[in-house]
């Protein structure tokens, strides 16, 4: 694949072959896509490698557009590796069409291989190709931070340093516990939003009543329902997200009907049709054995405010996955039976080695956001209490997307934490 130069960055795309099932290296193979990024003036230097692990699960690595943000800081001393995790981006992507030739049981068996343990084993094969004689470093955002802890559990000898932003996994916590905390966080974020914008709750309630009484269709033909709109609480946990929701609602109606602009925006804001792994495996990232059994749906019944009924205030949900999504979202419908099988799966493998993590010697620096809506602060603090050789910068300056909002400063702070020991 041809290299190119972008804003002073030398970019080299490449592909790798890895086994679907790492216990069967000679079996079915997947293609991984990655690109290395280097300061064009340092191309001939043997720079240490930094692997960026993207949040999700189910989202490809960022596509560089400029030498800015965290990338600008990283390129001062690293060659950066952007890897599309298996099933995402250009790495043998998962879609209903791609899996249509398989039965639901076969789809579920295939999809079980797309959690952090497989992602990390993929990454280690990539390292063996790019840096066989030298450990590399990791930068993990959100779910990417979960992957960092799995990497430390499986291959600590392959790592020089680890940087985690908004991604300390809630090790030892069940999916039910995670979702209880998340429901509470979303409610607090909505309360703050409505206090800032007094008209917000009234606009939410008007929209909910309209969606309930009318057959509203998105441009792709999918019906927009109240419960789908509740999921836009996802945006409350990112800087600029609450304000964006307010302005979205402010211009939602054209007279008594929803505007075309609003409907196009809503369709674009839903990640589930275009990123099915996010829906299919989100609950599974929290299990090291027991079935999740649609945990977010079960826990939802403990929060009556989230069970919208006509005449009551609309309460957002957030980063939760529900079984009804596989009936309402067009690209998820063909995967409903497989999703049910994965929700019932009661023999998920371990993702973390607690003893090895407690004895960890690899320097780990973490940015922990005290008001993070997606990764519960109290659970992060518990894990950091026993994670070996780790240091944390705890701050309420940023939301979960801090690395995107102010990445140069955040990564510089973490590098200083790791080096100043």
mmCIF file of C-alpha atoms in Angstrom:
data_model
loop_
_atom_site.group_PDB
_atom_site.id
_atom_site.type_symbol
_atom_site.label_atom_id
_atom_site.label_comp_id
_atom_site.label_asym_id
_atom_site.label_seq_id
_atom_site.Cartn_x
_atom_site.Cartn_y
_atom_site.Cartn_z
ATOM 1 C CA UNK A 1 0.000 0.000 0.000
ATOM 2 C CA UNK A 2 1.369 3.386 -0.966
ATOM 3 C CA UNK A 3 2.707 5.761 1.708
ATOM 4 C CA UNK A 4 1.839 9.445 1.735
ATOM 5 C CA UNK A 5 2.729 12.621 3.624
ATOM 6 C CA UNK A 6 0.086 14.568 5.539
ATOM 7 C CA UNK A 7 0.891 17.798 7.409
ATOM 8 C CA UNK A 8 4.480 16.710 7.951
ATOM 9 C CA UNK A 9 3.498 13.155 8.941
ATOM 10 C CA UNK A 10 4.780 10.200 6.931
ATOM 11 C CA UNK A 11 1.903 7.690 6.793
ATOM 12 C CA UNK A 12 2.425 4.062 5.831
ATOM 13 C CA UNK A 13 -0.713 1.888 5.489
ATOM 14 C CA UNK A 14 -0.242 -1.871 5.867
ATOM 15 C CA UNK A 15 -2.125 -5.117 6.433
ATOM 16 C CA UNK A 16 -1.509 -8.246 8.488
ATOM 17 C CA UNK A 17 -3.063 -11.707 8.622
ATOM 18 C CA UNK A 18 -4.170 -13.064 12.002
ATOM 19 C CA UNK A 19 -6.215 -16.110 13.008
ATOM 20 C CA UNK A 20 -9.863 -15.674 13.927
ATOM 21 C CA UNK A 21 -9.244 -18.036 16.856
ATOM 22 C CA UNK A 22 -5.770 -17.690 18.334
ATOM 23 C CA UNK A 23 -5.972 -21.225 19.729
ATOM 24 C CA UNK A 24 -6.167 -22.410 16.118
ATOM 25 C CA UNK A 25 -3.455 -20.414 14.328
ATOM 26 C CA UNK A 26 -3.853 -22.440 11.147
ATOM 27 C CA UNK A 27 -7.610 -21.866 10.928
ATOM 28 C CA UNK A 28 -9.676 -19.092 9.385
ATOM 29 C CA UNK A 29 -7.706 -15.858 8.951
ATOM 30 C CA UNK A 30 -8.705 -12.224 9.329
ATOM 31 C CA UNK A 31 -7.080 -9.190 7.729
ATOM 32 C CA UNK A 32 -5.946 -6.394 10.036
ATOM 33 C CA UNK A 33 -5.424 -2.881 8.712
ATOM 34 C CA UNK A 34 -3.016 -0.458 10.345
ATOM 35 C CA UNK A 35 -0.929 2.566 9.510
ATOM 36 C CA UNK A 36 2.267 3.864 11.020
ATOM 37 C CA UNK A 37 2.732 7.605 11.467
ATOM 38 C CA UNK A 38 6.158 9.211 11.731
ATOM 39 C CA UNK A 39 7.457 12.766 11.735
ATOM 40 C CA UNK A 40 8.650 12.978 8.135
ATOM 41 C CA UNK A 41 11.943 14.507 9.269
ATOM 42 C CA UNK A 42 12.644 11.482 11.507
ATOM 43 C CA UNK A 43 11.799 8.693 9.090
ATOM 44 C CA UNK A 44 15.297 7.238 9.205
ATOM 45 C CA UNK A 45 15.462 7.076 12.995
ATOM 46 C CA UNK A 46 14.628 3.929 14.946
ATOM 47 C CA UNK A 47 11.920 5.480 17.059
ATOM 48 C CA UNK A 48 10.063 3.516 19.747
ATOM 49 C CA UNK A 49 6.549 2.460 18.750
ATOM 50 C CA UNK A 50 3.344 3.661 20.406
ATOM 51 C CA UNK A 51 0.197 1.653 19.649
ATOM 52 C CA UNK A 52 -3.058 3.575 19.955
ATOM 53 C CA UNK A 53 -6.018 1.482 21.089
ATOM 54 C CA UNK A 54 -9.369 3.028 20.180
ATOM 55 C CA UNK A 55 -12.473 3.151 22.331
ATOM 56 C CA UNK A 56 -15.613 1.187 21.593
ATOM 57 C CA UNK A 57 -15.830 -1.699 21.190
ATOM 58 C CA UNK A 58 -16.513 -1.689 17.482
ATOM 59 C CA UNK A 59 -14.894 1.495 16.189
ATOM 60 C CA UNK A 60 -11.909 1.781 13.881
ATOM 61 C CA UNK A 61 -8.789 3.780 14.681
ATOM 62 C CA UNK A 62 -8.904 7.519 14.012
ATOM 63 C CA UNK A 63 -8.000 8.717 10.520
ATOM 64 C CA UNK A 64 -5.304 11.391 10.832
ATOM 65 C CA UNK A 65 -6.060 14.746 9.267
ATOM 66 C CA UNK A 66 -3.472 17.024 10.893
ATOM 67 C CA UNK A 67 -0.428 17.027 13.135
ATOM 68 C CA UNK A 68 -2.354 18.168 16.182
ATOM 69 C CA UNK A 69 -3.771 17.027 19.515
ATOM 70 C CA UNK A 70 -2.327 13.966 21.218
ATOM 71 C CA UNK A 71 -0.768 12.865 17.942
ATOM 72 C CA UNK A 72 1.387 15.998 17.814
ATOM 73 C CA UNK A 73 2.795 15.215 21.264
ATOM 74 C CA UNK A 74 3.282 11.524 20.498
ATOM 75 C CA UNK A 75 5.172 12.155 17.258
ATOM 76 C CA UNK A 76 7.807 14.133 19.141
ATOM 77 C CA UNK A 77 9.292 10.855 20.345
ATOM 78 C CA UNK A 78 7.318 7.902 18.962
ATOM 79 C CA UNK A 79 6.350 6.273 15.736
ATOM 80 C CA UNK A 80 2.600 5.880 16.206
ATOM 81 C CA UNK A 81 0.689 2.777 15.133
ATOM 82 C CA UNK A 82 -3.030 3.211 14.426
ATOM 83 C CA UNK A 83 -4.652 -0.230 14.326
ATOM 84 C CA UNK A 84 -8.207 -0.968 13.237
ATOM 85 C CA UNK A 85 -9.191 -3.566 15.814
ATOM 86 C CA UNK A 86 -10.585 -6.765 14.329
ATOM 87 C CA UNK A 87 -14.079 -6.303 12.936
ATOM 88 C CA UNK A 88 -13.716 -2.525 12.566
ATOM 89 C CA UNK A 89 -12.585 -0.063 9.927
ATOM 90 C CA UNK A 90 -10.741 -1.962 7.226
ATOM 91 C CA UNK A 91 -9.947 -4.991 9.419
ATOM 92 C CA UNK A 92 -12.319 -7.656 8.046
ATOM 93 C CA UNK A 93 -15.284 -5.548 9.175
ATOM 94 C CA UNK A 94 -18.379 -7.096 10.723
ATOM 95 C CA UNK A 95 -21.810 -6.424 9.259
ATOM 96 C CA UNK A 96 -25.074 -8.287 8.833
ATOM 97 C CA UNK A 97 -24.242 -8.784 5.160
ATOM 98 C CA UNK A 98 -20.811 -10.214 5.931
ATOM 99 C CA UNK A 99 -22.345 -12.758 8.322
ATOM 100 C CA UNK A 100 -25.476 -13.545 6.300
ATOM 101 C CA UNK A 101 -24.119 -16.909 5.107
ATOM 102 C CA UNK A 102 -23.847 -18.171 8.698
ATOM 103 C CA UNK A 103 -26.575 -19.561 10.948
ATOM 104 C CA UNK A 104 -27.309 -17.621 14.183
ATOM 105 C CA UNK A 105 -25.287 -20.165 16.177
ATOM 106 C CA UNK A 106 -22.379 -19.825 13.738
ATOM 107 C CA UNK A 107 -22.636 -16.031 13.873
ATOM 108 C CA UNK A 108 -22.456 -16.103 17.672
ATOM 109 C CA UNK A 109 -19.485 -18.479 17.575
ATOM 110 C CA UNK A 110 -17.719 -16.133 15.144
ATOM 111 C CA UNK A 111 -18.495 -12.968 17.113
ATOM 112 C CA UNK A 112 -17.241 -14.335 20.434
ATOM 113 C CA UNK A 113 -13.708 -13.920 19.074
ATOM 114 C CA UNK A 114 -13.888 -10.108 18.952
ATOM 115 C CA UNK A 115 -13.281 -9.159 22.578
ATOM 116 C CA UNK A 116 -10.200 -7.589 24.164
ATOM 117 C CA UNK A 117 -8.285 -10.856 24.567
ATOM 118 C CA UNK A 118 -8.352 -11.477 20.808
ATOM 119 C CA UNK A 119 -7.608 -7.815 20.042
ATOM 120 C CA UNK A 120 -4.528 -7.940 22.267
ATOM 121 C CA UNK A 121 -3.281 -11.174 20.719
ATOM 122 C CA UNK A 122 -3.690 -9.555 17.305
ATOM 123 C CA UNK A 123 -1.687 -6.571 18.477
ATOM 124 C CA UNK A 124 1.098 -8.785 19.778
ATOM 125 C CA UNK A 125 1.400 -10.459 16.361
ATOM 126 C CA UNK A 126 1.645 -6.985 14.812
ATOM 127 C CA UNK A 127 4.366 -6.015 17.289
ATOM 128 C CA UNK A 128 6.289 -9.167 16.419
ATOM 129 C CA UNK A 129 6.345 -7.954 12.814
ATOM 130 C CA UNK A 130 7.083 -4.276 13.425
ATOM 131 C CA UNK A 131 9.284 -4.400 16.529
ATOM 132 C CA UNK A 132 10.344 -8.004 17.186
ATOM 133 C CA UNK A 133 13.290 -7.130 19.432
ATOM 134 C CA UNK A 134 11.892 -4.146 21.284
ATOM 135 C CA UNK A 135 8.851 -3.597 23.514
ATOM 136 C CA UNK A 136 6.375 -0.962 22.461
ATOM 137 C CA UNK A 137 4.164 1.430 24.397
ATOM 138 C CA UNK A 138 0.378 1.724 24.512
ATOM 139 C CA UNK A 139 -2.088 4.599 24.562
ATOM 140 C CA UNK A 140 -5.606 3.379 25.274
ATOM 141 C CA UNK A 141 -8.725 5.549 25.205
ATOM 142 C CA UNK A 142 -11.885 4.270 26.933
ATOM 143 C CA UNK A 143 -12.345 0.619 25.855
ATOM 144 C CA UNK A 144 -8.789 0.913 24.542
ATOM 145 C CA UNK A 145 -7.736 1.313 28.179
ATOM 146 C CA UNK A 146 -9.536 -1.931 29.006
ATOM 147 C CA UNK A 147 -7.450 -3.529 26.259
ATOM 148 C CA UNK A 148 -4.288 -2.093 27.843
ATOM 149 C CA UNK A 149 -5.062 -3.922 31.090
ATOM 150 C CA UNK A 150 -5.665 -7.131 29.149
ATOM 151 C CA UNK A 151 -2.324 -6.601 27.389
ATOM 152 C CA UNK A 152 -0.604 -6.148 30.763
ATOM 153 C CA UNK A 153 -2.247 -9.384 31.869
ATOM 154 C CA UNK A 154 -1.142 -11.405 28.841
ATOM 155 C CA UNK A 155 2.108 -9.916 27.537
ATOM 156 C CA UNK A 156 3.674 -7.467 30.034
ATOM 157 C CA UNK A 157 7.133 -8.275 28.703
ATOM 158 C CA UNK A 158 6.111 -6.740 25.348
ATOM 159 C CA UNK A 159 5.357 -3.325 26.897
ATOM 160 C CA UNK A 160 7.637 -0.397 27.696
ATOM 161 C CA UNK A 161 5.054 2.094 29.006
ATOM 162 C CA UNK A 162 1.251 2.316 29.150
ATOM 163 C CA UNK A 163 -0.951 5.413 28.988
ATOM 164 C CA UNK A 164 -4.695 5.175 29.676
ATOM 165 C CA UNK A 165 -7.290 7.924 29.280
ATOM 166 C CA UNK A 166 -10.821 7.406 30.589
ATOM 167 C CA UNK A 167 -10.399 3.642 30.443
ATOM 168 C CA UNK A 168 -9.709 1.846 33.730
ATOM 169 C CA UNK A 169 -11.772 -1.325 33.441
ATOM 170 C CA UNK A 170 -14.127 -2.076 36.358
ATOM 171 C CA UNK A 171 -12.331 -5.323 37.159
ATOM 172 C CA UNK A 172 -14.339 -7.479 39.542
ATOM 173 C CA UNK A 173 -17.593 -5.636 38.858
ATOM 174 C CA UNK A 174 -20.551 -7.243 37.130
ATOM 175 C CA UNK A 175 -22.325 -5.748 34.149
ATOM 176 C CA UNK A 176 -25.278 -5.065 36.455
ATOM 177 C CA UNK A 177 -23.102 -2.946 38.748
ATOM 178 C CA UNK A 178 -21.661 -1.055 35.791
ATOM 179 C CA UNK A 179 -25.090 -0.179 34.443
ATOM 180 C CA UNK A 180 -26.482 0.866 37.822
ATOM 181 C CA UNK A 181 -23.665 3.371 38.104
ATOM 182 C CA UNK A 182 -24.184 4.522 34.520
ATOM 183 C CA UNK A 183 -27.924 5.118 34.953
ATOM 184 C CA UNK A 184 -27.163 7.290 37.972
ATOM 185 C CA UNK A 185 -24.482 9.234 36.097
ATOM 186 C CA UNK A 186 -26.772 9.876 33.115
ATOM 187 C CA UNK A 187 -29.527 11.166 35.398
ATOM 188 C CA UNK A 188 -27.081 13.576 37.035
ATOM 189 C CA UNK A 189 -25.865 14.815 33.644
ATOM 190 C CA UNK A 190 -29.443 15.399 32.475
ATOM 191 C CA UNK A 191 -30.284 17.273 35.664
ATOM 192 C CA UNK A 192 -27.319 19.583 35.079
ATOM 193 C CA UNK A 193 -28.340 20.075 31.441
ATOM 194 C CA UNK A 194 -31.901 21.042 32.334
ATOM 195 C CA UNK A 195 -30.685 23.431 35.018
ATOM 196 C CA UNK A 196 -28.510 25.172 32.433
ATOM 197 C CA UNK A 197 -31.257 25.252 29.798
ATOM 198 C CA UNK A 198 -34.629 25.663 31.572
ATOM 199 C CA UNK A 199 -36.578 24.951 28.361
ATOM 200 C CA UNK A 200 -34.834 21.615 27.767
ATOM 201 C CA UNK A 201 -37.161 19.288 29.673
ATOM 202 C CA UNK A 202 -40.219 20.756 27.986
ATOM 203 C CA UNK A 203 -38.644 20.222 24.557
ATOM 204 C CA UNK A 204 -37.776 16.629 25.460
ATOM 205 C CA UNK A 205 -41.317 15.931 26.600
ATOM 206 C CA UNK A 206 -42.851 17.462 23.482
ATOM 207 C CA UNK A 207 -40.624 15.320 21.270
ATOM 208 C CA UNK A 208 -41.391 12.144 23.244
ATOM 209 C CA UNK A 209 -45.143 12.736 22.954
ATOM 210 C CA UNK A 210 -44.792 13.350 19.208
ATOM 211 C CA UNK A 211 -42.725 10.203 18.609
ATOM 212 C CA UNK A 212 -45.206 8.165 20.632
ATOM 213 C CA UNK A 213 -48.264 9.382 18.725
ATOM 214 C CA UNK A 214 -46.798 9.593 15.208
ATOM 215 C CA UNK A 215 -45.076 7.151 12.877
ATOM 216 C CA UNK A 216 -41.890 9.169 12.395
ATOM 217 C CA UNK A 217 -39.426 7.804 9.857
ATOM 218 C CA UNK A 218 -35.747 8.564 9.513
ATOM 219 C CA UNK A 219 -34.367 9.093 5.987
ATOM 220 C CA UNK A 220 -33.309 5.404 5.875
ATOM 221 C CA UNK A 221 -36.925 4.331 6.489
ATOM 222 C CA UNK A 222 -36.348 3.229 10.085
ATOM 223 C CA UNK A 223 -38.987 4.334 12.565
ATOM 224 C CA UNK A 224 -37.684 6.758 15.209
ATOM 225 C CA UNK A 225 -39.062 5.738 18.589
ATOM 226 C CA UNK A 226 -39.019 7.258 22.056
ATOM 227 C CA UNK A 227 -36.589 4.654 23.360
ATOM 228 C CA UNK A 228 -34.218 5.333 20.477
ATOM 229 C CA UNK A 229 -34.217 9.024 21.273
ATOM 230 C CA UNK A 230 -33.600 8.292 24.946
ATOM 231 C CA UNK A 231 -30.311 6.728 23.860
ATOM 232 C CA UNK A 232 -29.037 10.125 22.767
ATOM 233 C CA UNK A 233 -28.103 10.474 26.405
ATOM 234 C CA UNK A 234 -24.883 8.989 25.034
ATOM 235 C CA UNK A 235 -23.921 12.555 24.114
ATOM 236 C CA UNK A 236 -24.213 13.888 27.658
ATOM 237 C CA UNK A 237 -20.840 12.426 28.592
ATOM 238 C CA UNK A 238 -18.718 14.342 26.069
ATOM 239 C CA UNK A 239 -17.645 17.965 26.137
ATOM 240 C CA UNK A 240 -19.997 19.923 23.892
ATOM 241 C CA UNK A 241 -22.487 17.045 23.845
ATOM 242 C CA UNK A 242 -25.106 18.513 26.196
ATOM 243 C CA UNK A 243 -25.072 21.817 24.342
ATOM 244 C CA UNK A 244 -25.380 19.975 21.049
ATOM 245 C CA UNK A 245 -28.469 18.152 22.298
ATOM 246 C CA UNK A 246 -30.068 21.414 23.365
ATOM 247 C CA UNK A 247 -29.536 23.016 19.965
ATOM 248 C CA UNK A 248 -30.731 19.835 18.238
ATOM 249 C CA UNK A 249 -34.017 20.031 20.158
ATOM 250 C CA UNK A 250 -34.306 23.782 19.752
ATOM 251 C CA UNK A 251 -34.702 23.349 15.989
ATOM 252 C CA UNK A 252 -36.404 19.945 15.960
ATOM 253 C CA UNK A 253 -39.879 21.083 14.911
ATOM 254 C CA UNK A 254 -40.982 22.788 11.728
ATOM 255 C CA UNK A 255 -44.469 23.812 12.796
ATOM 256 C CA UNK A 256 -46.170 20.717 14.141
ATOM 257 C CA UNK A 257 -43.885 18.248 12.343
ATOM 258 C CA UNK A 258 -40.267 17.323 12.828
ATOM 259 C CA UNK A 259 -37.925 19.052 10.407
ATOM 260 C CA UNK A 260 -35.987 17.143 7.763
ATOM 261 C CA UNK A 261 -32.776 18.615 9.162
ATOM 262 C CA UNK A 262 -33.545 17.136 12.586
ATOM 263 C CA UNK A 263 -34.270 13.702 11.126
ATOM 264 C CA UNK A 264 -31.058 13.650 9.104
ATOM 265 C CA UNK A 265 -29.104 14.684 12.202
ATOM 266 C CA UNK A 266 -30.747 12.002 14.307
ATOM 267 C CA UNK A 267 -29.911 9.324 11.784
ATOM 268 C CA UNK A 268 -26.280 10.453 11.693
ATOM 269 C CA UNK A 269 -26.074 10.438 15.503
ATOM 270 C CA UNK A 270 -27.073 6.778 15.825
ATOM 271 C CA UNK A 271 -23.919 4.595 15.750
ATOM 272 C CA UNK A 272 -25.576 1.193 15.846
ATOM 273 C CA UNK A 273 -26.427 0.545 12.194
ATOM 274 C CA UNK A 274 -22.916 1.404 11.039
ATOM 275 C CA UNK A 275 -21.036 -0.127 14.001
ATOM 276 C CA UNK A 276 -22.856 -3.358 14.916
ATOM 277 C CA UNK A 277 -20.042 -4.674 17.130
ATOM 278 C CA UNK A 278 -20.778 -1.820 19.537
ATOM 279 C CA UNK A 279 -24.264 -3.227 20.078
ATOM 280 C CA UNK A 280 -23.438 -6.920 19.882
ATOM 281 C CA UNK A 281 -20.465 -7.069 22.248
ATOM 282 C CA UNK A 282 -20.824 -4.036 24.507
ATOM 283 C CA UNK A 283 -22.155 -6.009 27.465
ATOM 284 C CA UNK A 284 -19.696 -8.846 26.878
ATOM 285 C CA UNK A 285 -16.713 -6.574 27.638
ATOM 286 C CA UNK A 286 -17.830 -6.661 31.279
ATOM 287 C CA UNK A 287 -17.971 -10.432 31.687
ATOM 288 C CA UNK A 288 -15.240 -12.879 32.644
ATOM 289 C CA UNK A 289 -17.581 -15.818 32.855
ATOM 290 C CA UNK A 290 -21.276 -15.312 33.684
ATOM 291 C CA UNK A 291 -23.930 -14.496 31.109
ATOM 292 C CA UNK A 292 -24.784 -10.797 30.951
ATOM 293 C CA UNK A 293 -28.384 -11.726 30.099
ATOM 294 C CA UNK A 294 -29.223 -8.251 28.753
ATOM 295 C CA UNK A 295 -28.007 -6.560 31.932
ATOM 296 C CA UNK A 296 -28.859 -2.993 30.897
ATOM 297 C CA UNK A 297 -32.468 -3.985 30.197
ATOM 298 C CA UNK A 298 -32.843 -5.803 33.516
ATOM 299 C CA UNK A 299 -31.254 -2.989 35.510
ATOM 300 C CA UNK A 300 -33.422 -0.436 33.707
ATOM 301 C CA UNK A 301 -36.437 -1.764 35.597
ATOM 302 C CA UNK A 302 -34.819 -0.497 38.811
ATOM 303 C CA UNK A 303 -35.036 3.056 37.441
ATOM 304 C CA UNK A 304 -38.702 3.852 36.728
ATOM 305 C CA UNK A 305 -37.841 7.281 35.334
ATOM 306 C CA UNK A 306 -36.207 5.537 32.366
ATOM 307 C CA UNK A 307 -39.415 3.596 31.595
ATOM 308 C CA UNK A 308 -41.093 6.397 29.714
ATOM 309 C CA UNK A 309 -44.886 6.509 29.616
ATOM 310 C CA UNK A 310 -47.146 9.208 28.100
ATOM 311 C CA UNK A 311 -47.412 12.173 30.416
ATOM 312 C CA UNK A 312 -44.200 11.600 32.346
ATOM 313 C CA UNK A 313 -40.904 13.473 31.882
ATOM 314 C CA UNK A 314 -38.487 11.916 29.436
ATOM 315 C CA UNK A 315 -35.309 10.606 31.043
ATOM 316 C CA UNK A 316 -32.296 9.818 28.882
ATOM 317 C CA UNK A 317 -30.573 6.451 29.050
ATOM 318 C CA UNK A 318 -27.050 6.396 27.599
ATOM 319 C CA UNK A 319 -24.365 3.831 26.785
ATOM 320 C CA UNK A 320 -26.670 0.866 27.272
ATOM 321 C CA UNK A 321 -27.629 -1.879 24.855
ATOM 322 C CA UNK A 322 -31.152 -3.340 24.812
ATOM 323 C CA UNK A 323 -32.693 -6.389 23.126
ATOM 324 C CA UNK A 324 -35.316 -4.234 21.368
ATOM 325 C CA UNK A 325 -32.516 -2.594 19.400
ATOM 326 C CA UNK A 326 -32.220 -5.795 17.372
ATOM 327 C CA UNK A 327 -35.828 -5.323 16.320
ATOM 328 C CA UNK A 328 -35.722 -1.578 15.584
ATOM 329 C CA UNK A 329 -32.313 -0.896 14.023
ATOM 330 C CA UNK A 330 -32.322 -2.105 10.443
ATOM 331 C CA UNK A 331 -28.748 -3.405 10.301
ATOM 332 C CA UNK A 332 -29.070 -5.195 13.643
ATOM 333 C CA UNK A 333 -32.262 -7.091 12.833
ATOM 334 C CA UNK A 334 -30.519 -9.979 10.996
ATOM 335 C CA UNK A 335 -28.227 -10.463 14.016
ATOM 336 C CA UNK A 336 -30.947 -10.664 16.678
ATOM 337 C CA UNK A 337 -30.724 -14.415 17.292
ATOM 338 C CA UNK A 338 -26.925 -14.292 17.488
ATOM 339 C CA UNK A 339 -27.129 -11.392 19.948
ATOM 340 C CA UNK A 340 -29.536 -13.361 22.143
ATOM 341 C CA UNK A 341 -27.148 -16.330 22.121
ATOM 342 C CA UNK A 342 -24.222 -14.112 23.150
ATOM 343 C CA UNK A 343 -26.287 -12.515 25.927
ATOM 344 C CA UNK A 344 -26.962 -16.029 27.253
ATOM 345 C CA UNK A 345 -23.343 -17.200 26.922
ATOM 346 C CA UNK A 346 -22.179 -18.256 30.388
ATOM 347 C CA UNK A 347 -18.591 -19.294 29.735
ATOM 348 C CA UNK A 348 -16.757 -16.156 28.684
ATOM 349 C CA UNK A 349 -13.020 -16.394 29.205
ATOM 350 C CA UNK A 350 -10.936 -14.283 31.565
ATOM 351 C CA UNK A 351 -9.793 -10.869 30.350
ATOM 352 C CA UNK A 352 -7.524 -9.903 33.243
ATOM 353 C CA UNK A 353 -4.915 -11.605 35.429
ATOM 354 C CA UNK A 354 -5.386 -9.870 38.759
ATOM 355 C CA UNK A 355 -2.233 -11.304 40.342
ATOM 356 C CA UNK A 356 -0.096 -10.249 37.406
ATOM 357 C CA UNK A 357 -1.674 -6.782 37.347
ATOM 358 C CA UNK A 358 -1.075 -6.335 41.083
ATOM 359 C CA UNK A 359 2.589 -7.258 40.589
ATOM 360 C CA UNK A 360 2.905 -5.171 37.409
ATOM 361 C CA UNK A 361 6.265 -3.474 36.797
ATOM 362 C CA UNK A 362 5.422 -1.651 33.529
ATOM 363 C CA UNK A 363 4.922 2.075 34.192
ATOM 364 C CA UNK A 364 1.224 2.917 33.823
ATOM 365 C CA UNK A 365 -0.055 6.513 33.799
ATOM 366 C CA UNK A 366 -3.782 7.172 33.761
ATOM 367 C CA UNK A 367 -6.017 10.169 33.218
ATOM 368 C CA UNK A 368 -9.113 9.521 35.328
ATOM 369 C CA UNK A 369 -12.075 11.839 34.856
ATOM 370 C CA UNK A 370 -13.916 12.315 38.139
ATOM 371 C CA UNK A 371 -17.261 12.986 36.427
ATOM 372 C CA UNK A 372 -16.923 10.399 33.648
ATOM 373 C CA UNK A 373 -20.367 9.204 32.568
ATOM 374 C CA UNK A 374 -19.106 6.060 30.829
ATOM 375 C CA UNK A 375 -16.414 4.725 33.170
ATOM 376 C CA UNK A 376 -17.415 4.990 36.820
ATOM 377 C CA UNK A 377 -14.887 6.977 38.851
ATOM 378 C CA UNK A 378 -15.327 4.951 42.055
ATOM 379 C CA UNK A 379 -14.635 1.709 40.203
ATOM 380 C CA UNK A 380 -11.517 3.229 38.606
ATOM 381 C CA UNK A 381 -10.236 4.303 42.001
ATOM 382 C CA UNK A 382 -10.753 0.794 43.403
ATOM 383 C CA UNK A 383 -8.680 -0.803 40.625
ATOM 384 C CA UNK A 384 -5.950 1.829 40.818
ATOM 385 C CA UNK A 385 -5.666 1.028 44.521
ATOM 386 C CA UNK A 386 -4.117 -2.347 43.700
ATOM 387 C CA UNK A 387 -2.786 -1.991 40.126
ATOM 388 C CA UNK A 388 0.984 -2.234 40.372
ATOM 389 C CA UNK A 389 3.300 0.593 39.261
ATOM 390 C CA UNK A 390 0.418 2.869 38.274
ATOM 391 C CA UNK A 391 -0.021 6.590 38.751
ATOM 392 C CA UNK A 392 -3.189 8.554 38.146
ATOM 393 C CA UNK A 393 -4.043 12.115 37.320
ATOM 394 C CA UNK A 394 -7.567 12.563 38.662
ATOM 395 C CA UNK A 395 -9.317 15.600 37.254
ATOM 396 C CA UNK A 396 -12.759 17.084 36.675
ATOM 397 C CA UNK A 397 -11.454 19.425 33.966
ATOM 398 C CA UNK A 398 -12.503 17.026 31.224
ATOM 399 C CA UNK A 399 -15.311 14.740 30.188
ATOM 400 C CA UNK A 400 -14.754 11.255 28.778
ATOM 401 C CA UNK A 401 -13.511 12.673 25.465
ATOM 402 C CA UNK A 402 -10.678 14.606 27.072
ATOM 403 C CA UNK A 403 -8.067 13.052 24.775
ATOM 404 C CA UNK A 404 -9.942 14.379 21.765
ATOM 405 C CA UNK A 405 -10.626 17.763 23.356
ATOM 406 C CA UNK A 406 -7.156 18.527 24.718
ATOM 407 C CA UNK A 407 -4.996 15.568 23.806
ATOM 408 C CA UNK A 408 -1.646 17.312 23.525
ATOM 409 C CA UNK A 409 -1.805 18.526 27.115
ATOM 410 C CA UNK A 410 -3.225 15.286 28.501
ATOM 411 C CA UNK A 411 -0.676 13.005 26.863
ATOM 412 C CA UNK A 412 2.173 15.324 27.867
ATOM 413 C CA UNK A 413 0.960 15.189 31.469
ATOM 414 C CA UNK A 414 0.825 11.391 31.393
ATOM 415 C CA UNK A 415 4.275 11.067 29.852
ATOM 416 C CA UNK A 416 5.608 13.250 32.659
ATOM 417 C CA UNK A 417 3.852 11.042 35.227
ATOM 418 C CA UNK A 418 5.469 7.916 33.799
ATOM 419 C CA UNK A 419 8.937 9.370 33.456
ATOM 420 C CA UNK A 420 9.067 11.255 36.767
ATOM 421 C CA UNK A 421 9.388 8.235 39.069
#
